[in-house]
PDB file of C-alpha atoms in Angstrom:
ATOM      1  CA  UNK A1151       9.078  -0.996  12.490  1.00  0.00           C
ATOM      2  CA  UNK A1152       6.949   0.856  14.774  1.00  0.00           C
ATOM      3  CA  UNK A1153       5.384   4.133  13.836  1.00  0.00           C
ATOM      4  CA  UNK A1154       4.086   6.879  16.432  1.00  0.00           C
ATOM      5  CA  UNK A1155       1.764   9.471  15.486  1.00  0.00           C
ATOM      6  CA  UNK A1156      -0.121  11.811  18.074  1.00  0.00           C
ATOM      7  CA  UNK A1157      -3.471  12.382  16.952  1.00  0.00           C
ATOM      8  CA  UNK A1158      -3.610  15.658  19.759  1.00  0.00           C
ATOM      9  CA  UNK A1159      -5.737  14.137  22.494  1.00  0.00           C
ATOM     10  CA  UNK A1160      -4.889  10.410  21.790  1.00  0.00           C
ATOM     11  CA  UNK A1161      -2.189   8.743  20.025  1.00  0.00           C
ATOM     12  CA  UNK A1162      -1.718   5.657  17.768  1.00  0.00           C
ATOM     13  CA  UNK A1163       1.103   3.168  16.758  1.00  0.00           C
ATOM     14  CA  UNK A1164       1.423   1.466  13.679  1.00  0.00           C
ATOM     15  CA  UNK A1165       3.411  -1.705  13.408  1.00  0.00           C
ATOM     16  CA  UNK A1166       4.922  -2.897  10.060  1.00  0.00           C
ATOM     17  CA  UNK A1167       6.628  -5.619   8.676  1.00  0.00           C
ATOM     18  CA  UNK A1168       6.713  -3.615   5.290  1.00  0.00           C
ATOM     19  CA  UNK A1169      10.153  -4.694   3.765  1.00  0.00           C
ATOM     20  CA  UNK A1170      10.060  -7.796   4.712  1.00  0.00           C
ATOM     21  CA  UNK A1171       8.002  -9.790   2.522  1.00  0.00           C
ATOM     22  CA  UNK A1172       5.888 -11.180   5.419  1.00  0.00           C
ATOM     23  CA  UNK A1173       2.847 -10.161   6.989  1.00  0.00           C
ATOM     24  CA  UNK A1174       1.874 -11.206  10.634  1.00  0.00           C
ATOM     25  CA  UNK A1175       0.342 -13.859  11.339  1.00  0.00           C
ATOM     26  CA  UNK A1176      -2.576 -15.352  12.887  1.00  0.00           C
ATOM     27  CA  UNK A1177      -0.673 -15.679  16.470  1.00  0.00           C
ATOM     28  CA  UNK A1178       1.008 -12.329  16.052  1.00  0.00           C
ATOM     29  CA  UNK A1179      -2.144 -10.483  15.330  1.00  0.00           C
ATOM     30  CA  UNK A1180      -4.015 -12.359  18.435  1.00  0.00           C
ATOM     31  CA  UNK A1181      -0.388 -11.632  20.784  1.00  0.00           C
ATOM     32  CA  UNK A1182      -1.317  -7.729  19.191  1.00  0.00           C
ATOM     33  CA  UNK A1183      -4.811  -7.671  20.100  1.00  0.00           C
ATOM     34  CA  UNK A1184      -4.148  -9.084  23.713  1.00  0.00           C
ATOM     35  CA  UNK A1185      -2.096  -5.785  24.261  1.00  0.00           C
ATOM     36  CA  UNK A1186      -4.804  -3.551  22.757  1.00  0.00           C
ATOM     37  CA  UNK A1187      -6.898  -5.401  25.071  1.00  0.00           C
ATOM     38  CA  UNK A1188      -5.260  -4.817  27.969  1.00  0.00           C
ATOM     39  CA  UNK A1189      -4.396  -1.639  27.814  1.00  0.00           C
ATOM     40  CA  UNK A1190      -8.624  -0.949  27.228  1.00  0.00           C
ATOM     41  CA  UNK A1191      -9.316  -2.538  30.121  1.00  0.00           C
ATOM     42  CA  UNK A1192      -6.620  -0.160  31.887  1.00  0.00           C
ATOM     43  CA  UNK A1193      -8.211   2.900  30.815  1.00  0.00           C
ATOM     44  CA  UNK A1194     -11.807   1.501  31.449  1.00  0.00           C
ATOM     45  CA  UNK A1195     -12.617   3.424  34.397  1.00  0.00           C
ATOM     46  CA  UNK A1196     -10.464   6.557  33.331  1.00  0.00           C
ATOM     47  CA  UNK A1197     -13.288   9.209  33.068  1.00  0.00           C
ATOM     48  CA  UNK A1198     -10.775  11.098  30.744  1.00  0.00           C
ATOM     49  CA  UNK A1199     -10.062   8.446  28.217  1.00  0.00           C
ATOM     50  CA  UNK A1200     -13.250   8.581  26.065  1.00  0.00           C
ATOM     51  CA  UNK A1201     -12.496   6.891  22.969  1.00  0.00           C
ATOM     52  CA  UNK A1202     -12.449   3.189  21.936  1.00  0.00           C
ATOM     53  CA  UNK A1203      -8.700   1.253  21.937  1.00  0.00           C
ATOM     54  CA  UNK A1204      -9.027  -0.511  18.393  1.00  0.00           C
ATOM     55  CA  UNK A1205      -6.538  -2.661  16.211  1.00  0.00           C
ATOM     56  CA  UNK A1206      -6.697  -2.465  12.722  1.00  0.00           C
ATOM     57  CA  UNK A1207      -5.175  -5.026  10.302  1.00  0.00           C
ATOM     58  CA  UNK A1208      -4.239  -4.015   6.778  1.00  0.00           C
ATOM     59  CA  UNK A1209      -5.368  -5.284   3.578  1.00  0.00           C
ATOM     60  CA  UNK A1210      -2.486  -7.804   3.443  1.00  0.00           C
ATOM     61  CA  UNK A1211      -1.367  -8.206   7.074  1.00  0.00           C
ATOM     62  CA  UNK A1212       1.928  -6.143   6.679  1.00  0.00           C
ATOM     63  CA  UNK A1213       0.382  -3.063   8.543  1.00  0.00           C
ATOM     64  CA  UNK A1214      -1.611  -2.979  11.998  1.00  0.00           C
ATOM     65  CA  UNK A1215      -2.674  -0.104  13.599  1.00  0.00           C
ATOM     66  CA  UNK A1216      -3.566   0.691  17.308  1.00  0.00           C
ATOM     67  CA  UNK A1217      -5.763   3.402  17.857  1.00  0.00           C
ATOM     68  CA  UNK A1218      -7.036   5.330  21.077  1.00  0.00           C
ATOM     69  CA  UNK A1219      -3.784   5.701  23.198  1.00  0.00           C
ATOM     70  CA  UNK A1220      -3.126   8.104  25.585  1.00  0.00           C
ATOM     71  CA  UNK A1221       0.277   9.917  24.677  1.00  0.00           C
ATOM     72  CA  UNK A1222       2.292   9.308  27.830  1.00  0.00           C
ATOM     73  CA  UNK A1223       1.305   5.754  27.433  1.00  0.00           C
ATOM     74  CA  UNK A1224       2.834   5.348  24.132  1.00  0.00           C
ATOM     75  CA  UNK A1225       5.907   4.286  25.671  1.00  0.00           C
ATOM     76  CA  UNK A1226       4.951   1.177  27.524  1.00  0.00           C
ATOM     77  CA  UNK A1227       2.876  -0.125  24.260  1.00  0.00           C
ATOM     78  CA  UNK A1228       5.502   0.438  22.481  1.00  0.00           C
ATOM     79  CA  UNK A1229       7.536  -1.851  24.644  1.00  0.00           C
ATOM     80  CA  UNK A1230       4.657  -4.520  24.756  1.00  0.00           C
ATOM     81  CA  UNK A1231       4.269  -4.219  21.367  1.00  0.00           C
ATOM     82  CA  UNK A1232       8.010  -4.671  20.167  1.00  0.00           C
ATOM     83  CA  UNK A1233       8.130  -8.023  21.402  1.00  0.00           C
ATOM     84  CA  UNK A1234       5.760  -8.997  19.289  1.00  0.00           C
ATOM     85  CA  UNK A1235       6.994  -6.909  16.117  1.00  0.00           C
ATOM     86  CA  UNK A1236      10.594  -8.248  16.063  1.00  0.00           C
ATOM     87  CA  UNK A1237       9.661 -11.802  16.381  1.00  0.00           C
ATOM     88  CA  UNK A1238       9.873 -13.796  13.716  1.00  0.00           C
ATOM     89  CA  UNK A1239       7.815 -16.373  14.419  1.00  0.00           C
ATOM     90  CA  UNK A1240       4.565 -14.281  14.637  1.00  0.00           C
ATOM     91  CA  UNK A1241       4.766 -13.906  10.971  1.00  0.00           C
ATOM     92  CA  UNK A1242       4.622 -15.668   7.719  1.00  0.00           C
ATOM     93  CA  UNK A1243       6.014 -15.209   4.438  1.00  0.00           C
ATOM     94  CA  UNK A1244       3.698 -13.274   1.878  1.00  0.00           C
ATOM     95  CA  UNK A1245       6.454 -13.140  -0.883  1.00  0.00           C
ATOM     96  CA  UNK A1246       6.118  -9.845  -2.360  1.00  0.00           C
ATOM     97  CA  UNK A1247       7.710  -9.483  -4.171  1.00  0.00           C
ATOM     98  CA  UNK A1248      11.533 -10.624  -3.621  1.00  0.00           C
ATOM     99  CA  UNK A1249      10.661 -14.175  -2.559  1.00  0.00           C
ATOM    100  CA  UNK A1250       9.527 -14.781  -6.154  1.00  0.00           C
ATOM    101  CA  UNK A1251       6.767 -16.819  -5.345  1.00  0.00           C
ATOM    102  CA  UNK A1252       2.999 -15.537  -3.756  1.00  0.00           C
ATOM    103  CA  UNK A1253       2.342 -17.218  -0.801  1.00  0.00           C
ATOM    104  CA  UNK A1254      -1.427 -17.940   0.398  1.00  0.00           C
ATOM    105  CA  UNK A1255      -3.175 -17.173   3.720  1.00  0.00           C
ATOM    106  CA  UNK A1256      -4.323 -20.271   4.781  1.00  0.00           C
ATOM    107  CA  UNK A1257      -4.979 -22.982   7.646  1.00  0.00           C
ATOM    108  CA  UNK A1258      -1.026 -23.501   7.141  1.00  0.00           C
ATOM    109  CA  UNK A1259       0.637 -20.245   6.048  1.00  0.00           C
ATOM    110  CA  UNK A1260       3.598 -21.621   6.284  1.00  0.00           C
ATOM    111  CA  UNK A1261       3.320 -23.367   2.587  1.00  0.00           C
ATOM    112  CA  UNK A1262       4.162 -21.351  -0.249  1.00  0.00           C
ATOM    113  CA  UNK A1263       1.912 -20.983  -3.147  1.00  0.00           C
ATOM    114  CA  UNK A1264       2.060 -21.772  -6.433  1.00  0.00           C
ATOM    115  CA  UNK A1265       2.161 -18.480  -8.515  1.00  0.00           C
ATOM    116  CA  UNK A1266       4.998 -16.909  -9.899  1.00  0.00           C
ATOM    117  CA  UNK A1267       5.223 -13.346  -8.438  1.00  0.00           C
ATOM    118  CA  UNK A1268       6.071 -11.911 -12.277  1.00  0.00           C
ATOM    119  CA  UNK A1269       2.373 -13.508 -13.425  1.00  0.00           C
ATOM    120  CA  UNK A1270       0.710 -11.956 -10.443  1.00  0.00           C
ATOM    121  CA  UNK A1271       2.988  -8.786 -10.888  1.00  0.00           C
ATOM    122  CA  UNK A1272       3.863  -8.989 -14.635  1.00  0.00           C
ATOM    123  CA  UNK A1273       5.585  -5.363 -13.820  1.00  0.00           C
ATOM    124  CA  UNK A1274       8.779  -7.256 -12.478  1.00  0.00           C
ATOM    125  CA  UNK A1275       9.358  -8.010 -15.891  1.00  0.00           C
ATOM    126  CA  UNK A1276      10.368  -4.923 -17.313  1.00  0.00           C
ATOM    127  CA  UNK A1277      11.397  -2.314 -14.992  1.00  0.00           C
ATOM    128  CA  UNK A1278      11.652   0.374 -17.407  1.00  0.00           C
ATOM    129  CA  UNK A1279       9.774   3.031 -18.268  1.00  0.00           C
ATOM    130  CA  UNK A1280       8.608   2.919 -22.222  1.00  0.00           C
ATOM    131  CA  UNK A1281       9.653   6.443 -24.277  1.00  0.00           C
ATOM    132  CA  UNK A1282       6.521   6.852 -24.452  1.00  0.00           C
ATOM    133  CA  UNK A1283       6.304   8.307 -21.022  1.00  0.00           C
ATOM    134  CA  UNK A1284       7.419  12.105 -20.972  1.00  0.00           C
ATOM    135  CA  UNK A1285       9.522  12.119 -17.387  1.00  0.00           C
ATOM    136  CA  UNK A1286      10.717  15.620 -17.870  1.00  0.00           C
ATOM    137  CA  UNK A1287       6.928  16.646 -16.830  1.00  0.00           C
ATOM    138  CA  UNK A1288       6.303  14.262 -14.652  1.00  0.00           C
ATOM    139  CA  UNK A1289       9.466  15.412 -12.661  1.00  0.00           C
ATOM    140  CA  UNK A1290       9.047  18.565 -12.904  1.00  0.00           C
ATOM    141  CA  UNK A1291       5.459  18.452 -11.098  1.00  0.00           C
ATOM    142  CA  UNK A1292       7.000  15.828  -8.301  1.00  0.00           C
ATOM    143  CA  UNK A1293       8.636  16.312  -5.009  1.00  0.00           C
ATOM    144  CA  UNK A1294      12.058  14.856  -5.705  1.00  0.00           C
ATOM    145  CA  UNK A1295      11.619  12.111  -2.888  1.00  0.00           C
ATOM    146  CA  UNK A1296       8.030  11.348  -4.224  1.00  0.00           C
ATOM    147  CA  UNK A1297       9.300  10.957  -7.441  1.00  0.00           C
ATOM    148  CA  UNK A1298      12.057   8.766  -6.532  1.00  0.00           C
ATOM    149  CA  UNK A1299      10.090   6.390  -4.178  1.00  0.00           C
ATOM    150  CA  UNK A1300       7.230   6.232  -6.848  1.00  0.00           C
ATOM    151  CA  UNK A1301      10.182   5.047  -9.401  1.00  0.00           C
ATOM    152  CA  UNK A1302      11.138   2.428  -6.804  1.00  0.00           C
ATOM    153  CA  UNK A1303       7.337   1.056  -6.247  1.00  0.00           C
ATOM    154  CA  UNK A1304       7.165   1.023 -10.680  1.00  0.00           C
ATOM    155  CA  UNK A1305      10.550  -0.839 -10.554  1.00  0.00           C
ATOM    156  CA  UNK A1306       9.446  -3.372  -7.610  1.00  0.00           C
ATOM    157  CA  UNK A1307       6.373  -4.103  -9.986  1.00  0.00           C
ATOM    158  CA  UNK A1308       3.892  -2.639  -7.747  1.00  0.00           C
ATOM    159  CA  UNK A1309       1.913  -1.252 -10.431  1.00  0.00           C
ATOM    160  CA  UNK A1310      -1.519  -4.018 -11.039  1.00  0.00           C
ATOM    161  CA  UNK A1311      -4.748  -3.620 -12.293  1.00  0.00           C
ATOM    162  CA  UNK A1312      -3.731  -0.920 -15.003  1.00  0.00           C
ATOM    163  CA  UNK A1313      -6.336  -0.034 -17.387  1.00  0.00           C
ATOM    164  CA  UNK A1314      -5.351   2.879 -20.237  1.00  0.00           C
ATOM    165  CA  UNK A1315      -8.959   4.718 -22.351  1.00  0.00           C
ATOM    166  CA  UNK A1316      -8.023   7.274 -24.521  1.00  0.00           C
ATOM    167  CA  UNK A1317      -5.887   9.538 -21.827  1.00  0.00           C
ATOM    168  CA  UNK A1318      -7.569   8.146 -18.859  1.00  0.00           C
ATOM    169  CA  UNK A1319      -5.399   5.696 -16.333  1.00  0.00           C
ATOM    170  CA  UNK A1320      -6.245   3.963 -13.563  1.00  0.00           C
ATOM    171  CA  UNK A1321      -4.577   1.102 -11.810  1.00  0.00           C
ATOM    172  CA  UNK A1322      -3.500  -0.277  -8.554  1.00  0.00           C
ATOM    173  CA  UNK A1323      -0.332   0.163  -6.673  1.00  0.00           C
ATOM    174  CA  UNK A1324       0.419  -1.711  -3.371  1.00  0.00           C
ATOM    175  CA  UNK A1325       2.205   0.157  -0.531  1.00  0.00           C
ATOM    176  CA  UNK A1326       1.349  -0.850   2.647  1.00  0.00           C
ATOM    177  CA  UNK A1327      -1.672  -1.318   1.252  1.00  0.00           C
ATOM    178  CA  UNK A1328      -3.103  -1.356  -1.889  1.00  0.00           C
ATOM    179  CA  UNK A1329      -3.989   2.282  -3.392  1.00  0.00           C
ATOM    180  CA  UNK A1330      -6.384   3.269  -6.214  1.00  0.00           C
ATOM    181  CA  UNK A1331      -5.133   5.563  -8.766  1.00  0.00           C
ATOM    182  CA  UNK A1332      -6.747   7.320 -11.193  1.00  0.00           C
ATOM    183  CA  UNK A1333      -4.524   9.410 -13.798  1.00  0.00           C
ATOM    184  CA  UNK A1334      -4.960  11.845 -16.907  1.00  0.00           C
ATOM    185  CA  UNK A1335      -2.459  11.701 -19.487  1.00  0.00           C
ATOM    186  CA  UNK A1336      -1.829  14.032 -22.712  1.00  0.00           C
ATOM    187  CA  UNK A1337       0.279  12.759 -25.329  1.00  0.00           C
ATOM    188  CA  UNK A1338       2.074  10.487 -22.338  1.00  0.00           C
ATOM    189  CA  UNK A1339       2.636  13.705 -20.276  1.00  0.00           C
ATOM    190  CA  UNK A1340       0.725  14.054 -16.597  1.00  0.00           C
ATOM    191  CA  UNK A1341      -1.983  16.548 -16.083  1.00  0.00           C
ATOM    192  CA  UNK A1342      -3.696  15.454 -13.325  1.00  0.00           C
ATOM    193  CA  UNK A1343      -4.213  12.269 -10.271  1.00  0.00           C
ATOM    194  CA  UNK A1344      -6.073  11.147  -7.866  1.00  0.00           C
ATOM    195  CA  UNK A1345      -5.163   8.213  -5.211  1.00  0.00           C
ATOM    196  CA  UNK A1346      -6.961   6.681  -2.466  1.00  0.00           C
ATOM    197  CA  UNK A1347      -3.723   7.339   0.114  1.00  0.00           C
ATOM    198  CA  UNK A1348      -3.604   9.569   2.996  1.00  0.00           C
ATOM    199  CA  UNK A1349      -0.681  11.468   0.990  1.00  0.00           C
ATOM    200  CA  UNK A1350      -2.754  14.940   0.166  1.00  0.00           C
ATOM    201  CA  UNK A1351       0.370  16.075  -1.796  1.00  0.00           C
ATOM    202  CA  UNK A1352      -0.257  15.612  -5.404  1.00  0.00           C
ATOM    203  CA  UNK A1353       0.973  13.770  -7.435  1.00  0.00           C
ATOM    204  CA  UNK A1354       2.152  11.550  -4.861  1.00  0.00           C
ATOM    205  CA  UNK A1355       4.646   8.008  -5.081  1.00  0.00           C
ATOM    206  CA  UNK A1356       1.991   5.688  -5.984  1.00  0.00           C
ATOM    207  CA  UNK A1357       0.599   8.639  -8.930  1.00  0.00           C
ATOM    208  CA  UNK A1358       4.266   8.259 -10.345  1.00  0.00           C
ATOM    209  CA  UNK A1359       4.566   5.008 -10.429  1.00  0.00           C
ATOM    210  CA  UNK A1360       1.092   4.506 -12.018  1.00  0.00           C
ATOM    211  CA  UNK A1361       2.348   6.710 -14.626  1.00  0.00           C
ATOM    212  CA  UNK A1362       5.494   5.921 -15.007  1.00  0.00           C
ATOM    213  CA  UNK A1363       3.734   2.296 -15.726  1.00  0.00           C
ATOM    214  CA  UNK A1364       1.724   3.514 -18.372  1.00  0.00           C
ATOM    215  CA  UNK A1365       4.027   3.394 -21.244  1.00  0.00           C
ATOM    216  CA  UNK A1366       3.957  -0.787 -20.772  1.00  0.00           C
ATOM    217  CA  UNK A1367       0.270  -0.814 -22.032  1.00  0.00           C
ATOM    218  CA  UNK A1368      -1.210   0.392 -25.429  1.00  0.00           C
ATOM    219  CA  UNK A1369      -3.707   2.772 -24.693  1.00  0.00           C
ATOM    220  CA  UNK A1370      -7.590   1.569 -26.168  1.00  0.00           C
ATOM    221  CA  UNK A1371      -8.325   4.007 -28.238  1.00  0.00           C
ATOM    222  CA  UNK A1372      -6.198   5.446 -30.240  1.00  0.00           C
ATOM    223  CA  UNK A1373      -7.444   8.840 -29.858  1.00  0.00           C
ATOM    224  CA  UNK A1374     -10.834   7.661 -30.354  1.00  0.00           C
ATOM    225  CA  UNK A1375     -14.055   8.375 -27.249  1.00  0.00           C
ATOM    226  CA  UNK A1376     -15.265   5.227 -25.698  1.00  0.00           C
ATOM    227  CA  UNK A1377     -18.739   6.171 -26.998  1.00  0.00           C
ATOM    228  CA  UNK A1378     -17.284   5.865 -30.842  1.00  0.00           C
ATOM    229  CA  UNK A1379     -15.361   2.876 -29.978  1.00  0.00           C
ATOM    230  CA  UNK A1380     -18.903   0.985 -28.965  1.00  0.00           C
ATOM    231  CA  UNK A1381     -20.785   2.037 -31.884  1.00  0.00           C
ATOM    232  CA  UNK A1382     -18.257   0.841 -34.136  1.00  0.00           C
ATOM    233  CA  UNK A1383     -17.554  -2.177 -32.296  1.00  0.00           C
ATOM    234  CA  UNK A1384     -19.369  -5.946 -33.561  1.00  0.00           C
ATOM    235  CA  UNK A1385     -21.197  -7.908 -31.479  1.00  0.00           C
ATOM    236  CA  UNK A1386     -18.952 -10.535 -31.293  1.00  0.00           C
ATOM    237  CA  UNK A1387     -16.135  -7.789 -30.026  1.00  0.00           C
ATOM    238  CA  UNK A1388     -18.118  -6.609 -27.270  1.00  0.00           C
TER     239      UNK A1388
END
């Protein structure tokens, strides 16, 4: 997939391999960066192009951005750059999460790892959200499509990292990339979120899907603050 977005003067395009379960490769980025090149050295001695042409790889290698297009250039990039996109052998397999396995970036990407995607995700092994979770709320605060692509990301097992003090949440939830989320909870009901994504609507997918994964941990606490919890605590706990 490739994504336009005009950023008023200058444009960029952002290339993903999302859905796929592969990210691109090594060659793929390189055939990428050869375009971006290209096109900078076009627009070198353009008086009215005054911004740098950058690429931008993702986290995981799913996602890479072009920056510092003119608009009525778009088209052409986008032509150069589709070649590259829809061929499969500038990528390699990542394996998230369908593949069932996690596959490693290394001198030979090709070779699959060695870690079961439900022990790296243990989400995929559940898929439901506990009673403990009030949805009614939660929907009720959510834009419906928000809502329902957060309940896909909980489902995929995208939900990682989760940590659950007293009615504080955070975890991590891989989109494109992955997010940080930070949630407060009352009585398993939302009140508030924050996450690192550009979505400024709150609470967005990857806030839903955090809490939608909360009922699969037991909170540390018990009602308890984190300051009683210490002094109580022995030695050897801590």
């Amino acid at each position: 997939m490739i994504k336009y977005r005009d950023k008023h003067k200058y444009a960029e395009l952002v290339l993903e391999l999302e859905r796929t379960g592969h990210g691109f490769s090594a060659e793929g980025i390189t055939a990428l960066d050869e375009i971006r090149s290209n096109y900078a050295t076009q627009v070198a001695d353009d008086n009215t192009h005054q911004t740098d042409v950058t690429l931008e790889v993702g986290v995981t290698p799913r996602t890479i951005t072009i920056k510092g297009i003119f608009p009525e250039d778009s088209s052409p990039m986008i032509g150069s750059c589709w070649d590259i996109v829809s061929d499969p052998t500038k990528w390699f397999p990542i394996g998230w999460p369908e593949q069932g396995w996690i596959h490693r970036r290394s001198a030979d990407p090709a070779i699959p790892g060695d870690e079961p995607v439900v022990d790296a995700f243990p989400r995929l092994q559940t898929q439901t959200p506990a009673n403990s979770v009030d949805l009614e709320t939660l929907r009720q605060v959510t834009e419906p499509g928000r809502y329902e692509r957060g309940s896909c990301y909980y489902e995929q097992g995208s939900v990682t990292g989760i940590e659950f003090v007293d009615d504080s949440l955070q975890a991590t939830v891989q989109g494109s990339r992955p997010y940080e989320v930070q949630v407060t909870l009352s009585e398993g009901s939302y009140v508030s979120g924050q996450c690192s994504c550009p979505d400024d609507t709150v609470p967005c997918k990857h806030i839903v899907a955090a809490v939608l994964a909360s009922g699969d941990i037991e909170a540390v606490g018990d009602g308890q603050s984190v300051d009683a919890l210490l002094e109580e605590a022995a030695a050897k706990e801590l």
